mmCIF file of C-alpha atoms in Angstrom:
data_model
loop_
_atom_site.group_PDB
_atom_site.id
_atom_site.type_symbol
_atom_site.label_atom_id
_atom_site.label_comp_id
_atom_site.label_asym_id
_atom_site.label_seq_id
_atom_site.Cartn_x
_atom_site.Cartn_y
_atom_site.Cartn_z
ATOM 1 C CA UNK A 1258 10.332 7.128 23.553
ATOM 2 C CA UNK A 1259 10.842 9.472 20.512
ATOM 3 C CA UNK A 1260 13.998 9.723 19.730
ATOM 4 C CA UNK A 1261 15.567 12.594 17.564
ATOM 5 C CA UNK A 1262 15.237 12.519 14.092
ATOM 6 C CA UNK A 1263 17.103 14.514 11.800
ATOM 7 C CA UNK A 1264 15.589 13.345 8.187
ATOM 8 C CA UNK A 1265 12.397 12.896 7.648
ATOM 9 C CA UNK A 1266 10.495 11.918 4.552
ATOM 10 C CA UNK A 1267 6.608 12.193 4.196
ATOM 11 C CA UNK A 1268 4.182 11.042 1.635
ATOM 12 C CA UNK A 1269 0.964 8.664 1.198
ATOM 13 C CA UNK A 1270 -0.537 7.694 -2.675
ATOM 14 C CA UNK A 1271 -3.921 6.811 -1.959
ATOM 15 C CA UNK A 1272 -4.563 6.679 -5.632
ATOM 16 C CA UNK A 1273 -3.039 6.745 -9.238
ATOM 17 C CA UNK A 1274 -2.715 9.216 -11.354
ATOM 18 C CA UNK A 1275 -6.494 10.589 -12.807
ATOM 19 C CA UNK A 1276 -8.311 8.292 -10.586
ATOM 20 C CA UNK A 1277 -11.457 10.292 -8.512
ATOM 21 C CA UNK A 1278 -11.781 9.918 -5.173
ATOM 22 C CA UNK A 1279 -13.682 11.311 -2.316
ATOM 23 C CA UNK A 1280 -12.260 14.476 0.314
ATOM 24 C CA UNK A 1281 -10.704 11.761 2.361
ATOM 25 C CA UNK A 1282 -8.402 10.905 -0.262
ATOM 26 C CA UNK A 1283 -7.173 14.684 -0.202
ATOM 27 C CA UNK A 1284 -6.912 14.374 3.283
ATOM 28 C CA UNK A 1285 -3.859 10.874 2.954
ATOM 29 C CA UNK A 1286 -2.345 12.558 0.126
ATOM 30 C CA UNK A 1287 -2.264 16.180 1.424
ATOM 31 C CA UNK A 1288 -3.115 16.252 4.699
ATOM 32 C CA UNK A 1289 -0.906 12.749 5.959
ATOM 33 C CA UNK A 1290 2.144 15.050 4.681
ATOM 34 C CA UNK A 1291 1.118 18.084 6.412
ATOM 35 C CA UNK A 1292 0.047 16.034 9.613
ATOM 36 C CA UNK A 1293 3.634 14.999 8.994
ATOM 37 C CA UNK A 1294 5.265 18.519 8.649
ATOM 38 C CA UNK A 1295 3.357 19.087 11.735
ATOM 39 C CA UNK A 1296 4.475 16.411 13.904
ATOM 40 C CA UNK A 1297 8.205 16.236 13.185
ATOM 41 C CA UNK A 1298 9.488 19.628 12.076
ATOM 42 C CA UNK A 1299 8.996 21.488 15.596
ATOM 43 C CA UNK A 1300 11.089 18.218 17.189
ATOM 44 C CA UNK A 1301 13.942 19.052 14.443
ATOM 45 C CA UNK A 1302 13.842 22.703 15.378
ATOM 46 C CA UNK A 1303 13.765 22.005 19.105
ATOM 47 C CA UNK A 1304 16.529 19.081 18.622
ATOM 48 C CA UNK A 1305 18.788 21.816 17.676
ATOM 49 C CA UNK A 1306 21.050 19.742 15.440
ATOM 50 C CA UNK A 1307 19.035 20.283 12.046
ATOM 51 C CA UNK A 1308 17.750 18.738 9.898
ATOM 52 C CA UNK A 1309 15.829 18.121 6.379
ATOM 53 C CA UNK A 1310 12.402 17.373 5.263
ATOM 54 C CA UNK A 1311 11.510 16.273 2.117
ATOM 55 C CA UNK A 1312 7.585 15.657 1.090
ATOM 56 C CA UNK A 1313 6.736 13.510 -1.761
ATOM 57 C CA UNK A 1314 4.246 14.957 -4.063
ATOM 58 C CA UNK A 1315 4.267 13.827 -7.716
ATOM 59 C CA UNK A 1316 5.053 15.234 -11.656
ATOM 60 C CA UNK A 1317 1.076 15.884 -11.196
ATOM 61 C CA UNK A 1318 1.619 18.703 -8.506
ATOM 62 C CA UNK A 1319 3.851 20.457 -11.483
ATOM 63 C CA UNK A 1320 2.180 19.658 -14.312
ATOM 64 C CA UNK A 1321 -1.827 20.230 -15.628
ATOM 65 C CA UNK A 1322 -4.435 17.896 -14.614
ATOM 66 C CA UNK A 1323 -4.362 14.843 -12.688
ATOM 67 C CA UNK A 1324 -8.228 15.469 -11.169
ATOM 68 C CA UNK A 1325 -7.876 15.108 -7.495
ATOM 69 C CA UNK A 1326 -4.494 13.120 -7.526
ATOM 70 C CA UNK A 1327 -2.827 16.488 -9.297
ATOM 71 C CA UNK A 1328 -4.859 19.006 -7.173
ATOM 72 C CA UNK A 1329 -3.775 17.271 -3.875
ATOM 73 C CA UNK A 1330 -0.034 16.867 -5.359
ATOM 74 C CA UNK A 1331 0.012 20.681 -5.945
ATOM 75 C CA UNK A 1332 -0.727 21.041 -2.522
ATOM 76 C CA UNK A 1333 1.959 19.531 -1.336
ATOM 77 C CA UNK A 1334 3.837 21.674 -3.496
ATOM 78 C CA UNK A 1335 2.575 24.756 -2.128
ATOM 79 C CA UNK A 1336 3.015 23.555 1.034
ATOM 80 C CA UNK A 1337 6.479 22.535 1.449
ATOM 81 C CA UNK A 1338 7.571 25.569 -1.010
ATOM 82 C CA UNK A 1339 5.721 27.794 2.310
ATOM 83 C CA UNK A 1340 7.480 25.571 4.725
ATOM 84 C CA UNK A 1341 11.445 26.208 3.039
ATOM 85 C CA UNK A 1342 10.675 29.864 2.873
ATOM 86 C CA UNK A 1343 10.027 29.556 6.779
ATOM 87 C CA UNK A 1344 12.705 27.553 7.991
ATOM 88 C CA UNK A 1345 14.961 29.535 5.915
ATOM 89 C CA UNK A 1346 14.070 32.648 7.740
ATOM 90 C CA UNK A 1347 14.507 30.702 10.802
ATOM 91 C CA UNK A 1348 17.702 30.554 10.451
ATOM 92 C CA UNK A 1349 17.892 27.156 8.401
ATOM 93 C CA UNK A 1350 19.179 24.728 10.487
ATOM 94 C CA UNK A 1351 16.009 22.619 9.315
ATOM 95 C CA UNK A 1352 15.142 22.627 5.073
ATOM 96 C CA UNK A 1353 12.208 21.016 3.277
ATOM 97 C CA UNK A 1354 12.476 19.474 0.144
ATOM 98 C CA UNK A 1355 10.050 18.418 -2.038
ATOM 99 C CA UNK A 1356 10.221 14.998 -4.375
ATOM 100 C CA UNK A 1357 8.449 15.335 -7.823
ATOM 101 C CA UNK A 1358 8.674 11.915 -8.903
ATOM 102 C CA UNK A 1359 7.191 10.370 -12.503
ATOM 103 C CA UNK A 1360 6.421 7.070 -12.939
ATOM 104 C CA UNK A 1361 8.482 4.650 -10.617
ATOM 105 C CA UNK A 1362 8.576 0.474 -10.546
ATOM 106 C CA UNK A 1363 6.024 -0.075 -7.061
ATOM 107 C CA UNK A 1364 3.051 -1.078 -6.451
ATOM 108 C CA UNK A 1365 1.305 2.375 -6.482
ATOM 109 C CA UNK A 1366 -1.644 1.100 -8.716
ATOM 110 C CA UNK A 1367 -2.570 -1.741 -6.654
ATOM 111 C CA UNK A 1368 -3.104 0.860 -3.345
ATOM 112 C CA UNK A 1369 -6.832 -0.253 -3.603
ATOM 113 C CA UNK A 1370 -6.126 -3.318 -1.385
ATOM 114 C CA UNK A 1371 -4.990 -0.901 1.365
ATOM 115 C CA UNK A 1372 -8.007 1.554 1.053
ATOM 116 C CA UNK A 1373 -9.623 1.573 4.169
ATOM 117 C CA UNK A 1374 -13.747 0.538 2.748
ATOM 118 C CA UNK A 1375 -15.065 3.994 3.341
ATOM 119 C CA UNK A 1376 -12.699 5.714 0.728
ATOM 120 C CA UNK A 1377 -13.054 2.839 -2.208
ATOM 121 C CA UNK A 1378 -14.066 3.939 -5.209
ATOM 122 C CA UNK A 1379 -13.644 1.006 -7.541
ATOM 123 C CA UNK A 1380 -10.742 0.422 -9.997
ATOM 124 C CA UNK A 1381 -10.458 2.694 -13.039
ATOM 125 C CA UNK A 1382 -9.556 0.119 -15.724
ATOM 126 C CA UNK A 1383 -7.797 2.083 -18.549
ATOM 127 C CA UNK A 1384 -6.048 3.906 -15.860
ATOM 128 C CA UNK A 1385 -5.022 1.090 -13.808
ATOM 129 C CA UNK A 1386 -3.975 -0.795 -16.934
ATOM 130 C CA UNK A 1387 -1.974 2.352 -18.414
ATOM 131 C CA UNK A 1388 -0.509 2.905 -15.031
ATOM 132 C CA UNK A 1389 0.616 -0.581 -14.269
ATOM 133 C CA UNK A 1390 1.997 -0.917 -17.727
ATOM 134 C CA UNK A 1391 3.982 2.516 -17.243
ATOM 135 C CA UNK A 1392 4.943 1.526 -13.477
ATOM 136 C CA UNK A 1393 6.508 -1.424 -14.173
ATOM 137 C CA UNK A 1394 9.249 0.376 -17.213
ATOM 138 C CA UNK A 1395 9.213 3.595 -14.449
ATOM 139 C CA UNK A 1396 12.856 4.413 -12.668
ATOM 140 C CA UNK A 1397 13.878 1.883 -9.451
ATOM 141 C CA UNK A 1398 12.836 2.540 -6.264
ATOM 142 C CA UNK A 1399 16.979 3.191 -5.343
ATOM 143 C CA UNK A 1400 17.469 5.686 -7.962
ATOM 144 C CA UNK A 1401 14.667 7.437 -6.426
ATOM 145 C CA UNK A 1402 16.085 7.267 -3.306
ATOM 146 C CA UNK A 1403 19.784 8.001 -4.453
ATOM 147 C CA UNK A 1404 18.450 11.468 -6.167
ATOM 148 C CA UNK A 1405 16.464 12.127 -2.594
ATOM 149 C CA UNK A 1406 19.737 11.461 -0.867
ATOM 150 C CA UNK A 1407 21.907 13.789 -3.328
ATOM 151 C CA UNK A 1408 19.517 16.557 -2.722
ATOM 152 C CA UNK A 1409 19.568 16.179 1.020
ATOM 153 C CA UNK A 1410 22.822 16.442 0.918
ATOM 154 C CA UNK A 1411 23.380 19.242 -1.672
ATOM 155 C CA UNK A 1412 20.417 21.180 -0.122
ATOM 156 C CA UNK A 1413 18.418 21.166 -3.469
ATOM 157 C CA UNK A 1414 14.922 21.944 -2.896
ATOM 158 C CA UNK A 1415 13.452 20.468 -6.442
ATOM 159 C CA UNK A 1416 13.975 17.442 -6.271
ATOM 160 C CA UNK A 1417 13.080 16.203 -10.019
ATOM 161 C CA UNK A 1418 14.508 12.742 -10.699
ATOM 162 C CA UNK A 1419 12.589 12.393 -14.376
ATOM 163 C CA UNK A 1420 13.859 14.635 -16.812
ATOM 164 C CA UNK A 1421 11.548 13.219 -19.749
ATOM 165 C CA UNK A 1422 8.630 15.114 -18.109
ATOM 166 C CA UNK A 1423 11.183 18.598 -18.512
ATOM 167 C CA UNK A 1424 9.046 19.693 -21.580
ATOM 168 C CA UNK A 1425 5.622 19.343 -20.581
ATOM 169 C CA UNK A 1426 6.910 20.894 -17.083
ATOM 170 C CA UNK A 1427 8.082 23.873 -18.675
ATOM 171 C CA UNK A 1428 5.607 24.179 -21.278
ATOM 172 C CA UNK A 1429 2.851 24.142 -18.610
ATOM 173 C CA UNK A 1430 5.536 27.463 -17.266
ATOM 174 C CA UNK A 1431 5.173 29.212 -20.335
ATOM 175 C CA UNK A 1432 1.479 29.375 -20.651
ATOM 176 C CA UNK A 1433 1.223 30.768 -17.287
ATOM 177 C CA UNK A 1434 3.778 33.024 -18.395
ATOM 178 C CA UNK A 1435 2.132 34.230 -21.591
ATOM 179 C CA UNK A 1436 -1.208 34.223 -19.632
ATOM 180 C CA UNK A 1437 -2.383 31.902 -21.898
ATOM 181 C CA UNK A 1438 -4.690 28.695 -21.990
ATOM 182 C CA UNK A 1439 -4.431 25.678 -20.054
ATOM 183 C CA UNK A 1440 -1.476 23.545 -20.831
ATOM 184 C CA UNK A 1441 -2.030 20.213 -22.592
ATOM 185 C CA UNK A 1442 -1.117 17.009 -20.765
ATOM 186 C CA UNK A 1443 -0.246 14.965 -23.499
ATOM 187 C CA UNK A 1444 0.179 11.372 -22.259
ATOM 188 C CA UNK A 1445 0.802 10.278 -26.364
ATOM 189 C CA UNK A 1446 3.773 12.030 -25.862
ATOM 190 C CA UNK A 1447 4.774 10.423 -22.658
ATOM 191 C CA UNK A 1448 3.676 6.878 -24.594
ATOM 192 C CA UNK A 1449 5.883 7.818 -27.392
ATOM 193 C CA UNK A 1450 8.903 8.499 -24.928
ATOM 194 C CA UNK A 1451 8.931 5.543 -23.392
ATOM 195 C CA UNK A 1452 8.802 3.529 -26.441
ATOM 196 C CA UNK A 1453 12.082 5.131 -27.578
ATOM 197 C CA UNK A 1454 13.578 4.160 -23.798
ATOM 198 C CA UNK A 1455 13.173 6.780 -21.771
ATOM 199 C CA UNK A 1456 11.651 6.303 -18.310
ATOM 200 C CA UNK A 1457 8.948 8.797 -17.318
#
C-alpha cells in the first residue's frame, strides 16, 4: 500500500565527477530524479497536506564542466527550478528544492561495483584517486542532511551546503553576465582550499 508521503528526496550518482559514460548514465542521474518528480509529486498534490521535494544534483550542475556528470547535474537543475515555478503557481502547498552538494565523505567513487555491466565504463584512475582523496576530507553525510532539513523547513530553494565553491559559482555568473568566455574550473584552486581546511 502507498502510503502518503510528504518529503521526498531524489537523486542517483552513477558516476564521479569528469568520468564519461554512456546515455544510460544520463538517464540514473537525470532521468531516476525526474522518474522521481514524476511518481511522487502528483501523490503530494492529491494528498492535499503538502509537501516538499528536494532533488540532488551536484556543484557540477552550477558550475562549468563536469563532461556528462555536469551536463546531467544541470539538468536536474533546470528541472526542479521548472518544477518550483509550477507548484508555486499551484498554489504551493507542494515546493521543490534542489541540493547542490560539493564533495561529501561516501562512497560515491566506488559506484562502479553497483553499475549494472551494460553501463561500465572502466575506472578513471586520476579521477578516482583525486576524488577518493577529496571524498574522504568532504563535509559528513549529517551536515548534509541537517542543511537539507533547514531548507525544508525554511522553504529555501538553493540549497548550497559548500560555501568554498561560492567563487568559482559566481565567477562562472559573471561571464555569462559579461557574455564572455567559458568559465575556468580550476580544481588547483579547490586543491589549494582544502589544504588550508576548508571542505569543498
Amino acid at each position: 500500500l502507498l502510503k502518503k508521503f510528504n518529503l521526498v528526496l531524489t537523486g542517483a550518482a552513477l558516476c564521479a565527477p569528469g568520468r564519461h559514460f554512456p546515455s544510460g548514465g544520463l538517464g540514473v542521474s537525470f532521468d531516476g530524479v525526474l522518474y522521481g518528480v514524476q511518481a511522487f509529486v502528483p501523490h503530494m498534490l492529491g494528498h492535499g497536506e503538502g509537501g516538499h521535494i528536494v532533488n540532488t544534483a551536484s556543484v557540477a550542475g552550477i558550475t562549468a564542466g563536469g563532461g556528462n556528470y555536469g551536463v546531467s547535474k544541470h539538468a536536474v537543475l533546470a528541472l526542479t527550478e521548472s518544477l518550483e515555478r509550477d507548484l508555486v503557481a499551484a498554489g504551493g502547498e507542494v515546493r521543490a528544492s534542489v541540493l547542490c552538494p560539493g564533495f561529501v565523505d561516501t562512497k560515491i567513487f566506488e559506484a562502479e561495483r553497483n553499475r549494472p555491466d551494460v553501463l561500465r565504463v572502466g575506472e578513471n584512475q586520476e579521477g578516482g584517486e583525486f576524488g577518493r582523496a577529496m571524498t574522504a576530507v568532504g563535509k559528513a553525510p549529517a551536515d548534509v542532511a541537517e542543511a537539507v532539513f533547514d531548507a525544508v523547513r525554511s522553504q529555501t530553494f538553493y540549497i548550497l551546503p559548500h560555501p568554498s565553491w561560492d567563487e568559482i559559482v559566481r565567477e562562472r555568473t559573471e561571464q555569462i553576465l559579461a557574455r564572455g568566455d567559458v568559465a575556468t574550473f580550476d580544481m588547483e584552486r579547490l586543491r589549494r582550499k582544502q589544504a588550508d581546511g576548508e571542505q569543498i
